[in-house]
């Protein structure tokens, strides 16, 4: 059995402020320790259920160099650093039996949610729409943040997301997309930088039990599937990023001032292009 644990930081118990998630701020080291401890709890839960499992942990926050390698459970392998294929899901493939999302947050504009955003904060909203093969007609619309974008990429490879942890808003977002998945709310969001949070040790105990349960029930949890072709609209915060995005073949500016659009033959292609748009936002005018 192979499991991929993708670990973000904003949804970790005890974390409520960017000073705890930003390497340049004073409280970041404490945030790293809390993040690593929750990752270890989920690793332990997976191995409680499947003692011989191959467990990969993908550091999925910011620089992708946050988890403390020397403190991570030695039974797991760590994927860290960037750039890399599949971004927050590096290490995931068709042979993976289950994906677990730890420390995730709600999408931009939703909530209240602790440190809510999508990708690097440049992407405001992503709308993925099914398109009939021979018609320019939208059939089904769906708005996705990081939870949905990553769950659908896992689903594209046939992998179910069996567990998600974060604040209550993130868990609600996940439950709306994957009702069968196990969700673990480790804090109740009061706003962008405030929450009622579980004690970290209590959160880890719940995560360990939930991870074991989720992995045991993985065959009952369907992958999130978005079949192509897909019409994708992405709202971007910066006009400069929109200008750069329209240089990509197939990407065009829409009537909306902040929106670019493209059509992808399948979700894997859509996901990679969305990641590219997020990377373009890091380029500043000369």
Coordinates of C-alpha atoms in Angstrom, one line a residue:
X1 CA 0.0 0.0 0.0
X2 CA 1.3 3.4 -1.0
X3 CA 0.2 6.7 0.7
X4 CA 1.0 10.3 -0.2
X5 CA 0.6 12.8 2.7
X6 CA 0.6 16.4 1.5
X7 CA 1.2 18.8 4.3
X8 CA 0.4 22.5 4.2
X9 CA 0.9 24.9 7.1
X10 CA -2.0 27.3 7.5
X11 CA -4.4 24.6 8.7
X12 CA -2.1 23.2 11.5
X13 CA -3.5 23.3 15.0
X14 CA -2.3 26.4 16.9
X15 CA -1.4 28.4 13.8
X16 CA -3.4 31.5 13.2
X17 CA -1.0 34.2 11.8
X18 CA 1.4 34.7 8.9
X19 CA 4.2 35.2 11.4
X20 CA 4.0 31.5 12.1
X21 CA 4.1 30.4 8.4
X22 CA 6.6 32.9 6.9
X23 CA 10.3 32.1 7.0
X24 CA 11.2 35.8 7.4
X25 CA 9.0 36.2 10.6
X26 CA 9.9 35.7 14.2
X27 CA 7.5 32.8 15.0
X28 CA 8.2 30.6 11.9
X29 CA 10.4 28.0 13.7
X30 CA 7.6 27.2 16.1
X31 CA 5.2 26.8 13.2
X32 CA 7.6 24.3 11.6
X33 CA 7.7 22.2 14.7
X34 CA 3.9 22.2 14.9
X35 CA 3.6 21.2 11.2
X36 CA 6.2 18.4 11.6
X37 CA 4.4 17.0 14.6
X38 CA 1.1 16.8 12.8
X39 CA 2.7 15.1 9.8
X40 CA 4.2 12.6 12.2
X41 CA 0.7 11.9 13.7
X42 CA -0.7 11.1 10.3
X43 CA 2.3 9.0 9.3
X44 CA 1.7 7.0 12.5
X45 CA -2.0 6.6 11.8
X46 CA -1.3 5.3 8.3
X47 CA 1.2 2.8 9.6
X48 CA -1.2 1.7 12.4
X49 CA -3.6 0.6 9.7
X50 CA -1.0 -0.6 7.2
X51 CA 2.3 -1.4 8.9
X52 CA 4.1 -2.2 5.7
X53 CA 2.8 0.9 3.8
X54 CA 5.2 3.0 1.7
X55 CA 4.6 6.5 3.0
X56 CA 5.7 9.6 1.2
X57 CA 5.3 13.1 2.8
X58 CA 5.2 16.1 0.4
X59 CA 6.1 19.4 2.1
X60 CA 3.4 21.6 0.5
X61 CA 3.8 25.0 2.0
X62 CA 5.5 28.0 0.5
X63 CA 9.1 27.1 -0.2
X64 CA 8.4 23.4 0.3
X65 CA 11.2 23.4 2.8
X66 CA 9.3 23.7 6.1
X67 CA 9.1 20.2 7.6
X68 CA 12.1 19.4 9.8
X69 CA 13.7 16.3 8.2
X70 CA 15.5 15.3 11.4
X71 CA 12.2 15.3 13.4
X72 CA 10.1 13.5 10.8
X73 CA 9.1 9.9 11.4
X74 CA 12.0 7.9 10.0
X75 CA 9.5 5.3 8.5
X76 CA 8.4 7.9 5.9
X77 CA 10.2 9.5 3.0
X78 CA 10.2 13.3 2.5
X79 CA 9.6 15.2 -0.7
X80 CA 10.9 18.8 -0.3
X81 CA 12.1 21.7 -2.5
X82 CA 10.9 23.3 -5.7
X83 CA 10.2 23.6 -8.6
X84 CA 8.8 20.0 -9.0
X85 CA 6.2 18.1 -10.9
X86 CA 2.7 18.2 -9.4
X87 CA 3.7 20.9 -6.9
X88 CA 1.9 20.2 -3.6
X89 CA 1.3 16.6 -4.7
X90 CA 4.9 15.7 -5.6
X91 CA 5.4 11.9 -5.3
X92 CA 1.8 11.1 -6.3
X93 CA 1.3 8.6 -9.2
X94 CA -1.1 6.0 -10.5
X95 CA 0.3 3.4 -8.0
X96 CA -0.7 5.5 -5.0
X97 CA -3.6 4.0 -3.0
X98 CA -4.5 7.0 -0.9
X99 CA -3.8 10.8 -0.5
X100 CA -4.1 12.6 2.8
X101 CA -4.2 16.4 3.0
X102 CA -2.9 17.8 6.3
X103 CA -2.9 21.4 7.4
X104 CA -5.0 22.7 4.4
X105 CA -6.9 25.9 4.3
X106 CA -10.1 27.2 2.7
X107 CA -9.9 29.0 -0.7
X108 CA -9.6 32.7 -1.3
X109 CA -12.7 34.7 -0.5
X110 CA -14.4 31.9 1.5
X111 CA -14.7 31.5 5.2
X112 CA -14.2 32.9 7.7
X113 CA -11.0 30.9 7.3
X114 CA -7.6 31.1 8.8
X115 CA -5.1 32.5 6.3
X116 CA -7.5 31.7 3.4
X117 CA -6.0 32.0 -0.1
X118 CA -5.5 30.1 -3.3
X119 CA -2.0 29.1 -4.4
X120 CA 0.3 32.0 -3.6
X121 CA -2.4 34.5 -3.1
X122 CA -2.3 35.8 -6.7
X123 CA -5.1 33.5 -7.8
X124 CA -8.4 34.7 -6.5
X125 CA -10.7 32.0 -7.9
X126 CA -10.6 29.1 -10.3
X127 CA -13.8 27.9 -12.1
X128 CA -13.6 24.6 -13.9
X129 CA -16.4 23.8 -16.3
X130 CA -17.2 20.7 -18.3
X131 CA -17.6 21.4 -22.1
X132 CA -19.4 19.2 -24.5
X133 CA -17.0 17.7 -27.1
X134 CA -18.8 19.3 -30.1
X135 CA -20.4 22.3 -28.5
X136 CA -19.3 25.5 -26.9
X137 CA -21.8 25.0 -24.1
X138 CA -21.0 25.0 -20.4
X139 CA -22.6 22.1 -18.7
X140 CA -21.4 22.1 -15.1
X141 CA -19.7 24.9 -13.2
X142 CA -17.5 24.4 -10.2
X143 CA -15.3 26.8 -8.2
X144 CA -12.1 25.3 -6.8
X145 CA -9.4 26.3 -4.3
X146 CA -6.3 24.4 -3.4
X147 CA -8.3 21.6 -1.8
X148 CA -10.4 21.0 -4.9
X149 CA -7.6 21.6 -7.4
X150 CA -5.3 19.1 -5.6
X151 CA -8.1 16.6 -5.0
X152 CA -9.1 16.6 -8.6
X153 CA -5.5 16.1 -9.7
X154 CA -5.3 13.1 -7.4
X155 CA -8.6 11.9 -8.9
X156 CA -7.2 12.3 -12.4
X157 CA -4.6 9.7 -11.4
X158 CA -7.3 7.5 -9.9
X159 CA -6.2 8.3 -6.3
X160 CA -8.9 9.1 -3.6
X161 CA -8.3 11.8 -1.0
X162 CA -9.2 9.9 2.1
X163 CA -8.5 12.5 4.8
X164 CA -8.2 16.3 5.2
X165 CA -7.4 18.4 8.2
X166 CA -7.5 22.1 8.8
X167 CA -9.9 24.6 10.2
X168 CA -13.7 24.0 10.2
X169 CA -14.0 26.0 6.9
X170 CA -11.5 23.9 5.1
X171 CA -13.1 20.7 6.3
X172 CA -16.5 22.0 5.1
X173 CA -15.0 22.8 1.7
X174 CA -13.5 19.3 1.5
X175 CA -16.8 17.6 2.6
X176 CA -18.7 19.4 -0.1
X177 CA -16.3 17.9 -2.7
X178 CA -15.7 14.5 -1.3
X179 CA -18.4 13.6 1.2
X180 CA -17.0 10.2 2.0
X181 CA -13.6 11.5 3.0
X182 CA -12.6 11.8 6.7
X183 CA -12.2 15.4 7.9
X184 CA -10.5 16.5 11.1
X185 CA -11.2 20.1 12.1
X186 CA -8.3 21.1 14.4
X187 CA -9.5 24.7 15.0
X188 CA -12.6 26.8 14.5
X189 CA -11.9 29.9 12.4
X190 CA -13.0 33.3 13.8
X191 CA -11.4 35.2 11.0
X192 CA -8.3 35.5 8.8
X193 CA -6.0 35.5 11.7
X194 CA -8.0 34.2 14.6
X195 CA -9.3 30.8 15.7
X196 CA -10.4 28.7 18.6
X197 CA -7.8 25.9 18.4
X198 CA -7.3 22.4 19.9
X199 CA -4.3 21.8 22.0
X200 CA -1.7 20.5 19.6
X201 CA -1.4 17.1 21.4
X202 CA -5.2 16.6 21.2
X203 CA -5.1 17.5 17.5
X204 CA -2.4 14.9 16.9
X205 CA -4.3 12.2 18.8
X206 CA -7.3 12.9 16.6
X207 CA -5.3 12.9 13.4
X208 CA -3.6 9.6 14.2
X209 CA -6.9 7.9 14.8
X210 CA -8.6 9.5 11.8
X211 CA -5.7 8.6 9.5
X212 CA -5.9 5.0 10.5
X213 CA -9.6 5.0 9.9
X214 CA -9.4 6.8 6.6
X215 CA -6.7 4.5 5.2
X216 CA -8.7 1.4 6.3
X217 CA -11.7 2.8 4.4
X218 CA -9.9 3.9 1.3
X219 CA -11.7 1.6 -1.1
X220 CA -15.0 3.1 0.0
X221 CA -13.9 6.7 -1.0
X222 CA -14.2 7.5 -4.7
X223 CA -11.6 9.7 -6.4
X224 CA -12.8 13.2 -7.4
X225 CA -13.1 13.0 -11.2
X226 CA -13.4 16.0 -13.6
X227 CA -13.6 14.7 -17.1
X228 CA -12.5 16.8 -20.1
X229 CA -12.6 18.7 -22.2
X230 CA -12.6 21.5 -19.5
X231 CA -13.2 25.2 -19.8
X232 CA -11.2 27.0 -17.1
X233 CA -11.4 30.5 -15.9
X234 CA -8.9 32.0 -13.5
X235 CA -9.2 35.3 -11.6
X236 CA -5.8 36.9 -11.1
X237 CA -5.1 39.7 -8.7
X238 CA -2.3 41.5 -10.6
X239 CA -2.8 43.1 -14.1
X240 CA 0.9 42.3 -14.8
X241 CA 0.2 38.6 -14.3
X242 CA -2.8 38.8 -16.6
X243 CA -0.6 40.4 -19.3
X244 CA 2.0 37.6 -18.9
X245 CA -0.7 34.9 -18.9
X246 CA -2.0 36.0 -22.3
X247 CA 1.4 35.2 -23.8
X248 CA 0.8 31.5 -23.1
X249 CA -0.7 29.8 -26.2
X250 CA -4.4 29.1 -25.7
X251 CA -4.8 31.5 -22.8
X252 CA -7.0 34.6 -23.4
X253 CA -8.3 37.5 -21.5
X254 CA -12.1 37.4 -20.9
X255 CA -14.5 40.3 -20.6
X256 CA -13.8 40.2 -16.8
X257 CA -11.0 42.6 -16.0
X258 CA -9.2 40.1 -13.8
X259 CA -10.0 36.8 -15.6
X260 CA -8.1 34.7 -18.1
X261 CA -9.5 31.6 -19.7
X262 CA -8.4 28.4 -21.6
X263 CA -9.7 25.0 -22.6
X264 CA -7.9 21.9 -21.6
X265 CA -8.4 18.4 -23.0
X266 CA -8.2 16.8 -19.5
X267 CA -7.7 17.8 -15.9
X268 CA -4.0 17.0 -15.8
X269 CA -3.4 19.6 -18.5
X270 CA -5.6 22.1 -16.7
X271 CA -3.9 21.6 -13.4
X272 CA -0.4 22.1 -14.8
X273 CA -1.5 25.3 -16.6
X274 CA -3.0 26.7 -13.5
X275 CA 0.3 26.0 -11.7
X276 CA 2.1 27.9 -14.4
X277 CA -0.2 30.9 -14.0
X278 CA 0.5 30.9 -10.3
X279 CA 4.3 30.9 -11.1
X280 CA 3.9 33.8 -13.5
X281 CA 2.7 35.9 -10.6
X282 CA 6.2 35.8 -9.1
X283 CA 7.6 37.7 -12.1
X284 CA 7.6 41.5 -11.4
X285 CA 7.8 44.3 -14.0
X286 CA 11.3 45.3 -14.9

